[in-house]
Amino acid sequence: MKILGFWSGNEKGFVHVISNFVILGVILGVGFISLFVPIVSASNFEEGFPIYSGNPNRKNITLMINVYWGTEFIEPMLDIFDAQNVKTTFFVGGMWVTQEEELLKEISGRGHEIANHGYSHKDHKKLNLTQNQDEIYNTHQKVVEVLGLGMKLFAPPSGSFGDITLQVAKNLGYKTIMWSKDTVDWRDQNKQLIFSRATTNLKNGDLILMHPTSKTLEALNDIIISIKTQGFSLVTVSENIA
């Protein structure tokens, strides 16, 4: 098509010029937008966000043990872990630690990872900034007092947390840990049900929540054997999320 004879002889050149302007406009537009849209990368999620599972590229699984009660079942659980050559992570409550310092030393002495489960099992989502900080920091200090070592992992009691909880944990140098599987062993005192929840449809990086209960103790050895038989390694939370 010709308009006032303009296209004659210069049609291809004109199209090329227009194309260049269009490309330049797109490039400038993308650059302008990028000034206002943050770049999302893995590093954005390393701190301050709850972690629900470990590295999906490694065949690792963790049996994470949350402890406020069930003290009488812990030593026999440790014996099973020893017999199966398994090291795991115990998330301990500060109040429990004040009453069971020697048992805490034994758990750590047998090579298990110690992590933070708050001081008095409060609903962290309902706590203000100071209260969240007290629950996490006081537990940290108590474990340092008993073991001489700090902690880097925090599991909020009942899995309840808010934005303030996450920010406080981050400020204190903690990663907030949740779970991908829950045995619900605190409620359902059924060995077979606990076993099934801990061993069915496993995937790389699973964090399996457990507690020291009588039925968990009964199921523990079979759970470990089943997980190993399915080709997974049982590791601490820190190793799992690395």
Coordinates of C-alpha atoms in Angstrom, one line a residue:
M1 CA 0.0 0.0 0.0
K2 CA 1.3 3.5 -0.8
I3 CA 0.3 6.8 0.9
L4 CA 1.3 9.9 -1.1
G5 CA 4.1 7.8 -2.7
F6 CA 6.0 7.6 0.6
W7 CA 6.5 3.8 0.5
S8 CA 8.1 3.7 -2.9
G9 CA 11.7 2.7 -2.7
N10 CA 12.0 3.1 1.1
E11 CA 9.4 0.6 2.3
K12 CA 11.8 -1.9 3.8
G13 CA 14.0 0.7 5.4
F14 CA 11.0 2.4 7.1
V15 CA 9.7 -0.9 8.5
H16 CA 13.2 -1.7 9.8
V17 CA 13.3 1.7 11.6
I18 CA 9.8 1.2 13.1
S19 CA 10.8 -2.3 14.3
N20 CA 13.8 -1.0 16.1
F21 CA 11.8 1.7 17.8
V22 CA 9.3 -1.0 19.0
I23 CA 12.1 -3.2 20.3
L24 CA 13.7 -0.3 22.1
G25 CA 10.3 0.6 23.6
V26 CA 9.8 -2.9 25.0
I27 CA 13.4 -2.9 26.5
L28 CA 12.9 0.4 28.1
G29 CA 9.4 -0.6 29.4
V30 CA 10.7 -3.8 31.0
G31 CA 13.6 -1.8 32.6
F32 CA 11.2 0.8 33.9
I33 CA 8.9 -1.9 35.4
S34 CA 11.8 -3.7 37.0
L35 CA 12.6 -0.6 39.1
F36 CA 9.3 -1.2 40.9
V37 CA 9.0 -5.0 40.9
P38 CA 11.4 -6.8 43.2
I39 CA 13.3 -9.7 41.7
V40 CA 12.2 -13.0 43.3
S41 CA 15.0 -15.4 44.0
A42 CA 15.7 -18.3 46.4
S43 CA 17.5 -15.9 48.8
N44 CA 14.3 -14.0 49.4
F45 CA 12.9 -17.1 51.1
E46 CA 15.8 -18.2 53.2
E47 CA 14.9 -16.1 56.2
G48 CA 11.6 -15.0 57.7
F49 CA 9.3 -17.5 56.0
P50 CA 8.1 -20.8 57.6
I51 CA 9.7 -23.9 56.2
Y52 CA 7.3 -26.9 55.7
S53 CA 9.7 -29.4 54.1
G54 CA 13.3 -30.0 53.3
N55 CA 15.4 -30.3 50.1
P56 CA 13.2 -31.9 47.4
N57 CA 16.3 -33.1 45.6
R58 CA 17.6 -35.4 48.4
K59 CA 16.0 -38.6 49.7
N60 CA 16.0 -37.3 53.3
I61 CA 13.2 -37.4 55.9
T62 CA 13.1 -36.2 59.5
L63 CA 11.1 -37.5 62.4
M64 CA 10.9 -34.2 64.4
I65 CA 10.0 -34.7 68.1
N66 CA 8.2 -31.9 69.9
V67 CA 8.6 -32.1 73.7
Y68 CA 6.7 -30.6 76.6
W69 CA 5.5 -33.8 78.1
G70 CA 5.9 -37.6 77.7
T71 CA 9.2 -37.5 79.5
E72 CA 8.9 -41.2 80.4
F73 CA 8.9 -42.2 76.8
I74 CA 12.0 -40.3 75.7
E75 CA 14.8 -42.5 76.9
P76 CA 13.3 -45.7 75.3
M77 CA 12.9 -43.6 72.1
L78 CA 16.5 -42.7 72.3
D79 CA 17.4 -46.3 72.6
I80 CA 15.5 -47.1 69.4
F81 CA 17.2 -44.2 67.5
D82 CA 20.6 -45.5 68.7
A83 CA 19.8 -49.1 67.7
Q84 CA 18.8 -47.8 64.2
N85 CA 21.7 -45.4 64.0
V86 CA 19.4 -42.4 63.5
K87 CA 19.9 -38.8 64.6
T88 CA 17.0 -36.5 64.6
T89 CA 15.8 -33.2 66.0
F90 CA 14.0 -32.6 69.4
F91 CA 12.1 -29.3 69.7
V92 CA 12.1 -28.6 73.4
G93 CA 9.9 -26.3 75.5
G94 CA 11.6 -24.0 77.9
M95 CA 9.4 -25.1 80.9
W96 CA 10.2 -28.7 80.2
V97 CA 14.0 -27.9 80.1
T98 CA 13.9 -26.3 83.5
Q99 CA 12.6 -29.6 84.9
E100 CA 14.5 -32.1 82.8
E101 CA 18.0 -30.6 82.4
E102 CA 19.8 -34.0 82.7
L103 CA 17.5 -35.6 80.1
L104 CA 18.2 -32.7 77.8
K105 CA 21.9 -33.3 78.2
E106 CA 21.4 -37.0 77.4
I107 CA 19.4 -36.2 74.2
S108 CA 22.1 -33.9 73.1
G109 CA 24.9 -36.2 74.2
R110 CA 23.5 -39.0 72.1
G111 CA 24.0 -36.8 69.0
H112 CA 20.6 -35.4 68.4
E113 CA 19.9 -31.8 67.4
I114 CA 18.2 -29.6 69.9
A115 CA 15.7 -26.9 68.7
N116 CA 13.4 -24.3 70.2
H117 CA 9.7 -25.0 70.9
G118 CA 8.9 -21.8 72.9
Y119 CA 8.9 -21.5 76.6
S120 CA 5.3 -22.3 77.8
H121 CA 3.4 -23.6 74.8
K122 CA 1.4 -20.5 74.1
D123 CA -0.4 -19.5 71.0
H124 CA 2.2 -17.4 69.3
K125 CA -0.3 -15.9 66.8
K126 CA -2.0 -14.2 69.7
L127 CA 1.1 -12.9 71.3
N128 CA 2.5 -9.4 70.8
L129 CA 6.1 -8.7 69.8
T130 CA 7.5 -8.7 73.4
Q131 CA 5.6 -11.8 74.3
N132 CA 6.8 -13.7 71.2
Q133 CA 10.4 -12.6 71.9
D134 CA 10.2 -13.7 75.5
E135 CA 8.9 -17.2 74.6
I136 CA 11.6 -17.8 72.1
Y137 CA 14.6 -16.0 73.7
N138 CA 14.0 -17.3 77.2
T139 CA 14.0 -20.9 75.9
H140 CA 17.2 -20.1 73.9
Q141 CA 18.9 -18.8 77.0
K142 CA 17.8 -21.7 79.1
V143 CA 19.3 -24.3 76.6
V144 CA 22.5 -22.2 76.4
E145 CA 22.7 -22.4 80.2
V146 CA 22.2 -26.1 80.3
L147 CA 24.1 -27.2 77.2
G148 CA 26.4 -24.4 76.4
L149 CA 25.1 -24.2 72.8
G150 CA 22.5 -22.1 71.0
M151 CA 19.7 -23.1 68.6
K152 CA 18.7 -21.9 65.1
L153 CA 15.4 -23.7 64.5
F154 CA 12.0 -22.7 66.1
A155 CA 8.8 -24.7 65.9
P156 CA 5.8 -22.7 67.1
P157 CA 3.6 -24.6 69.5
S158 CA 0.5 -26.1 67.8
G159 CA 1.9 -24.7 64.5
S160 CA 0.4 -21.3 65.3
F161 CA 2.2 -18.2 64.3
G162 CA 1.7 -14.7 62.9
D163 CA 3.7 -12.2 61.0
I164 CA 5.1 -10.9 64.3
T165 CA 6.2 -14.4 65.3
L166 CA 8.1 -14.8 62.0
Q167 CA 9.8 -11.4 62.3
V168 CA 10.8 -12.0 65.9
A169 CA 12.2 -15.5 65.0
K170 CA 14.2 -14.0 62.1
N171 CA 15.5 -11.2 64.3
L172 CA 16.7 -13.7 66.8
G173 CA 18.5 -15.7 64.1
Y174 CA 15.9 -18.5 63.9
K175 CA 14.3 -20.3 61.0
T176 CA 10.6 -21.1 61.7
I177 CA 9.9 -24.8 61.1
M178 CA 6.5 -26.4 60.4
W179 CA 5.9 -29.9 59.0
S180 CA 4.7 -31.7 55.9
K181 CA 3.2 -34.7 57.7
D182 CA 1.5 -34.9 61.1
T183 CA 1.1 -38.2 63.0
V184 CA -1.4 -36.4 65.3
D185 CA -0.1 -38.9 67.9
W186 CA -1.0 -36.5 70.8
R187 CA -4.7 -37.1 70.0
D188 CA -5.0 -40.4 68.3
Q189 CA -3.4 -43.1 70.6
N190 CA -3.4 -45.7 67.9
K191 CA -0.1 -47.4 66.9
Q192 CA -1.2 -48.5 63.4
L193 CA -2.7 -45.0 62.7
I194 CA 0.5 -43.3 63.8
F195 CA 2.6 -45.7 61.7
S196 CA 0.4 -45.2 58.6
R197 CA 0.5 -41.4 58.8
A198 CA 4.3 -41.4 59.2
T199 CA 5.1 -43.9 56.3
T200 CA 2.5 -43.4 53.6
N201 CA 3.1 -41.4 50.4
L202 CA 6.5 -40.2 51.5
K203 CA 8.4 -37.7 49.5
N204 CA 11.9 -36.1 49.6
G205 CA 12.3 -33.6 52.4
D206 CA 9.3 -34.7 54.5
L207 CA 9.3 -33.3 58.0
I208 CA 7.2 -35.6 60.1
L209 CA 5.7 -34.3 63.3
M210 CA 5.8 -36.6 66.4
H211 CA 5.6 -36.4 70.2
P212 CA 6.8 -38.7 72.9
T213 CA 3.7 -40.8 73.6
S214 CA 3.3 -44.5 74.5
K215 CA 1.9 -45.4 71.0
T216 CA 4.5 -43.4 69.2
L217 CA 7.1 -45.4 71.1
E218 CA 5.4 -48.6 70.1
A219 CA 5.4 -47.6 66.5
L220 CA 8.8 -45.9 66.3
N221 CA 11.0 -48.8 65.3
D222 CA 8.6 -50.0 62.6
I223 CA 8.3 -46.5 61.3
I224 CA 12.1 -46.2 61.0
I225 CA 12.4 -49.5 59.2
S226 CA 9.6 -48.7 56.8
I227 CA 11.1 -45.3 55.9
K228 CA 14.5 -46.9 55.3
T229 CA 13.0 -49.7 53.3
Q230 CA 11.5 -47.1 51.0
G231 CA 14.9 -45.8 50.2
F232 CA 15.0 -42.7 52.4
S233 CA 17.6 -41.5 54.9
L234 CA 16.6 -40.3 58.3
V235 CA 18.4 -37.0 59.2
T236 CA 18.1 -33.9 61.4
V237 CA 16.0 -31.0 60.4
S238 CA 19.1 -28.9 59.7
E239 CA 20.5 -31.5 57.3
N240 CA 17.1 -32.0 55.7
I241 CA 16.6 -28.3 54.9
A242 CA 20.2 -27.6 53.9

